[in-house]
């Protein structure tokens, strides 16, 4: 497989990020039904169809090089976007091993890993990196292992420590989040961390999800999709930088809504980590503008219905209130009211 | 006591002695005569250390009179002194100790962070909010904690932005989250209301 | 339910009367994953036609990828698992196992750790001690066994924690005094025990008396599936009706019917095999360590790996 990277596209300033038709087609559209509500929508993270975002454990796509550069910019401005509590060092190495093994196995022309006992050599061709290091010896890497590997893998990452029948968000690399702060949330229990999410607590969603995840087994990762919306193809929509991107929400007009408003889908993976008994939570984000989605009319119809029926608490929480109606009005022209059946397929 | 909508927001059940403990440390940073009388009326078995933050000019208060016979009362003229005494007590404390933290949130969560540093589990610490309901607020933009916040909007003591005080609470930071209220439409700042008296 | 992997028995060592150690290697290509201290695997043993799965703690180095070790004590009242391993198992034989699972993990935020092993309960303590030694944690080990010849892992423990292993030999009337062991410990200490039920209960009682909170007391006991009286079962969704004979567990009997039922530890600890009870014309005998008192009292749930019905018929939502 070969991927045509777009190394020069940007996620800030002139926002030159664009999806190719192939990227749009593989977009993980999250709505199987006309109405959206929370559910414990967890399924095994098994190998999906070739070319799909589910094909590999960690999906690498045409935006890889540009996303990694955007992460480096964010970290340069604010090193606090990567944090790890001291007891997490084994889980950091677990994460490095899992990601290196997966990328080298799934993308052998892009990444290579050679292991000679504890002596490891890593080659990252797209970013032009080569590193020989001793597994388990932090001093042999340019930065701690979790930061090192997550600077080279698309998506945000949290590592949870398992103790007292709970999962604690004790490490994170968070530079492309849907408005939550790692600096504030690090060290929280599973329910505290999800504290601000409306409705789901009372539905018992987190209770059931936690019980399930506590028993997650090695080698049997699971996944789910989550979503929100973002104005402009911006990765760094953090609370920290809210004054930078918040005003964009007021700029949506009937003329630019197709370009500006993006559906942002998170492919979330959960992996039991072997030596720490911790859990890696990968949050791989995908952005598609309404124009992108409208190239597949079934998706435009579905999104129109989901936005129309979305409970106000969720619209408020996801920050859609200022532009929801503009988006609904724009999408209406695609929706002939035909029965779409269930499923997320584009046609 | 109602359940908060935001699950990270602490709930404070009525403070009771945990009689499964064999040693007890009570850290108090506000006056509450009814609570003091109730706790002191039926003390738990085992040792009891009371660390009492109070202005020395206050003289006799409910926390330093009618102490249970086994109690050791340590007076601290300031919160900083009280936290030092607490640190000393935790340093020599042993398994079986229960820790009770009563006072405004700013004080009890600073004390709680200190206990966390000793590897204490959540089932060994009880918190009670007494005295002022003022909140410590962490500015997510400049990372300064503004203390003693009574209103839903407050000027950050670090960057002077007008922060909205959320119910989202971090035990590690001992503070609620604050973010710029007029980020989307600069200057669009409603009037502040006192809601944490 | 669990993805299985095939292993070969590469070495059998008799460590003491009734105690055997088995070394396992991946059958064919490949290597093992690493695991965390306190983990166990579930072995599928070929005892005739019916499935027979037993959980055993991994006792070796969690970072060793070519050989895993377990130790098995021959249980006199065994329904066949440990007896098969002692009498029938041979080097070169292949077995299916479920990958490692940890129901007895170390608490990494702990500041000090006290490990206690009773007899064959030393197996998870060994991998925990290795992990603590590797990360340079503050820990000590207390190891109790019947007679001098049964302290089979003393040397390995000494190497991991020189001067911090304390031995208690029952035949010399040495016994762990849990009250004094657990007294005066600094805040942030965690206690871990694996051993016979009576010993675990005594330690927990001492801990509670001294005011230790639950979050610092950790124990592991695997329950052998209790045999018992035969009883009848109806599976509502699969539309099956059969009798659970006295020598099979409820889970094993369900599996024998070809019905896929959930499970993981098969020792009453993990909670995965919970099924909904639709009707029970008899007393539910809960032998698990998982259900709360309220859940037991509700009569709506049963852990199929170890629990049974006394007389009558049990209808399950499966």
Short mmCIF file of N, CA and C in Angstrom, two decimals, chain A residues 87 90-91 94 97 101 115 120 161-164 170 211-212 214-218 220 272-277, chain C residues 1-3 33-36 63 65 99-103 105 107-109 131 134-135 215 264 270 272 274 290:
data_model
loop_
_atom_site.label_atom_id
_atom_site.label_comp_id
_atom_site.label_asym_id
_atom_site.label_seq_id
_atom_site.Cartn_x
_atom_site.Cartn_y
_atom_site.Cartn_z
N UNK A 87 3.71 6.94 38.13
CA UNK A 87 3.52 5.49 38.19
C UNK A 87 3.17 4.88 36.84
N UNK A 90 5.68 2.08 33.12
CA UNK A 90 5.52 0.79 32.42
C UNK A 90 4.46 0.88 31.33
N UNK A 91 3.38 1.60 31.63
CA UNK A 91 2.30 1.75 30.64
C UNK A 91 2.78 2.58 29.45
N UNK A 94 4.61 0.09 27.37
CA UNK A 94 3.59 -0.75 26.74
C UNK A 94 3.03 -0.09 25.49
N UNK A 97 5.48 0.01 22.62
CA UNK A 97 5.60 -1.31 21.99
C UNK A 97 4.39 -1.61 21.11
N UNK A 101 4.84 -1.96 17.13
CA UNK A 101 4.58 -3.28 16.54
C UNK A 101 3.44 -3.20 15.53
N UNK A 115 14.12 -5.72 16.43
CA UNK A 115 14.35 -5.95 17.85
C UNK A 115 15.44 -6.98 18.03
N UNK A 120 16.42 -1.96 20.35
CA UNK A 120 15.41 -1.79 19.30
C UNK A 120 15.86 -0.71 18.33
N UNK A 161 -4.90 3.91 34.16
CA UNK A 161 -4.39 2.95 35.13
C UNK A 161 -5.60 2.27 35.77
N UNK A 162 -5.51 0.96 35.96
CA UNK A 162 -6.65 0.24 36.55
C UNK A 162 -6.34 -0.07 38.01
N UNK A 163 -7.14 0.47 38.91
CA UNK A 163 -7.02 0.15 40.33
C UNK A 163 -8.34 0.49 41.04
N UNK A 164 -8.60 -0.13 42.15
CA UNK A 164 -9.83 0.10 42.92
C UNK A 164 -11.09 -0.02 42.05
N UNK A 170 -4.45 8.71 33.73
CA UNK A 170 -3.21 9.14 34.36
C UNK A 170 -2.11 9.57 33.38
N UNK A 211 -17.70 -1.20 33.69
CA UNK A 211 -17.74 -2.61 34.11
C UNK A 211 -17.19 -3.50 32.98
N UNK A 212 -17.58 -3.16 31.77
CA UNK A 212 -17.11 -3.92 30.61
C UNK A 212 -15.60 -3.75 30.43
N UNK A 214 -13.26 -2.89 32.50
CA UNK A 214 -12.39 -3.44 33.56
C UNK A 214 -11.99 -4.88 33.23
N UNK A 215 -12.82 -5.58 32.45
CA UNK A 215 -12.52 -6.98 32.11
C UNK A 215 -11.92 -7.12 30.72
N UNK A 216 -11.57 -6.02 30.10
CA UNK A 216 -11.00 -6.09 28.74
C UNK A 216 -9.72 -6.93 28.75
N UNK A 217 -9.61 -7.81 27.75
CA UNK A 217 -8.49 -8.74 27.73
C UNK A 217 -7.40 -8.31 26.76
N UNK A 218 -6.20 -8.76 27.09
CA UNK A 218 -5.06 -8.59 26.20
C UNK A 218 -5.38 -9.15 24.82
N UNK A 220 -7.45 -8.36 22.67
CA UNK A 220 -8.85 -8.27 22.23
C UNK A 220 -9.35 -6.83 22.38
N UNK A 272 -5.98 -3.33 26.11
CA UNK A 272 -5.36 -3.73 27.38
C UNK A 272 -3.85 -3.73 27.17
N UNK A 273 -3.13 -3.12 28.09
CA UNK A 273 -1.67 -3.08 28.01
C UNK A 273 -1.09 -4.20 28.87
N UNK A 274 -0.16 -4.98 28.31
CA UNK A 274 0.21 -6.22 28.98
C UNK A 274 1.04 -6.08 30.25
N UNK A 275 2.11 -5.26 30.26
CA UNK A 275 3.00 -5.32 31.44
C UNK A 275 2.53 -4.43 32.56
N UNK A 276 1.70 -3.44 32.24
CA UNK A 276 1.20 -2.52 33.28
C UNK A 276 -0.21 -2.86 33.73
N UNK A 277 -0.91 -3.71 32.97
CA UNK A 277 -2.33 -3.96 33.18
C UNK A 277 -3.16 -2.69 33.02
N UNK C 1 -15.30 -18.06 23.80
CA UNK C 1 -15.28 -16.68 24.27
C UNK C 1 -13.86 -16.10 24.20
N UNK C 2 -12.94 -16.69 24.95
CA UNK C 2 -11.59 -16.16 24.95
C UNK C 2 -10.82 -16.72 23.77
N UNK C 3 -10.05 -15.84 23.12
CA UNK C 3 -9.18 -16.32 22.05
C UNK C 3 -8.18 -17.28 22.66
N UNK C 33 3.15 -13.07 24.64
CA UNK C 33 3.11 -11.66 25.06
C UNK C 33 3.69 -11.54 26.47
N UNK C 34 4.07 -10.33 26.86
CA UNK C 34 4.44 -10.13 28.25
C UNK C 34 3.15 -10.04 29.06
N UNK C 35 3.26 -10.04 30.38
CA UNK C 35 2.07 -9.92 31.22
C UNK C 35 2.41 -9.14 32.48
N UNK C 36 1.43 -8.84 33.28
CA UNK C 36 1.66 -8.08 34.51
C UNK C 36 1.68 -9.02 35.71
N UNK C 63 8.47 -10.73 31.69
CA UNK C 63 9.05 -10.29 30.42
C UNK C 63 9.61 -11.44 29.60
N UNK C 65 9.49 -14.22 27.07
CA UNK C 65 8.57 -14.43 25.96
C UNK C 65 8.60 -15.84 25.37
N UNK C 99 -5.27 -16.48 26.94
CA UNK C 99 -4.17 -15.55 27.25
C UNK C 99 -4.27 -14.96 28.66
N UNK C 100 -3.17 -14.37 29.14
CA UNK C 100 -3.14 -13.92 30.54
C UNK C 100 -4.20 -12.87 30.87
N UNK C 101 -4.63 -12.97 32.09
CA UNK C 101 -5.66 -12.07 32.61
C UNK C 101 -5.21 -11.78 34.04
N UNK C 102 -5.43 -10.56 34.50
CA UNK C 102 -4.96 -10.24 35.85
C UNK C 102 -6.11 -9.80 36.74
N UNK C 103 -6.44 -10.63 37.71
CA UNK C 103 -7.44 -10.25 38.71
C UNK C 103 -6.77 -9.95 40.05
N UNK C 105 -3.83 -7.59 40.45
CA UNK C 105 -2.75 -6.69 40.05
C UNK C 105 -2.17 -5.90 41.21
N UNK C 107 -0.92 -2.43 42.92
CA UNK C 107 -1.39 -1.04 42.87
C UNK C 107 -0.15 -0.16 42.70
N UNK C 108 -0.04 0.44 41.53
CA UNK C 108 1.19 1.15 41.19
C UNK C 108 1.35 2.48 41.90
N UNK C 109 0.27 2.96 42.51
CA UNK C 109 0.40 4.18 43.30
C UNK C 109 0.77 3.87 44.75
N UNK C 131 7.97 -8.16 39.50
CA UNK C 131 7.63 -6.84 38.98
C UNK C 131 8.07 -5.73 39.95
N UNK C 134 11.74 -5.29 39.77
CA UNK C 134 12.17 -4.62 38.54
C UNK C 134 11.97 -3.12 38.62
N UNK C 135 10.82 -2.68 39.19
CA UNK C 135 10.58 -1.23 39.23
C UNK C 135 11.19 -0.59 40.47
N UNK C 215 -9.47 -0.85 50.10
CA UNK C 215 -8.67 -0.52 48.92
C UNK C 215 -7.20 -0.90 49.08
N UNK C 264 -14.68 -16.32 31.88
CA UNK C 264 -13.29 -15.89 31.79
C UNK C 264 -12.43 -16.66 32.79
N UNK C 270 -14.16 -13.26 38.43
CA UNK C 270 -14.12 -12.14 37.49
C UNK C 270 -15.47 -11.55 37.16
N UNK C 272 -17.52 -12.46 34.70
CA UNK C 272 -17.90 -12.52 33.28
C UNK C 272 -19.01 -13.52 32.98
N UNK C 274 -21.68 -14.28 34.51
CA UNK C 274 -22.99 -13.98 35.10
C UNK C 274 -24.13 -14.22 34.11
N UNK C 290 -17.95 -12.81 43.65
CA UNK C 290 -18.23 -11.63 42.84
C UNK C 290 -19.53 -10.93 43.20
#
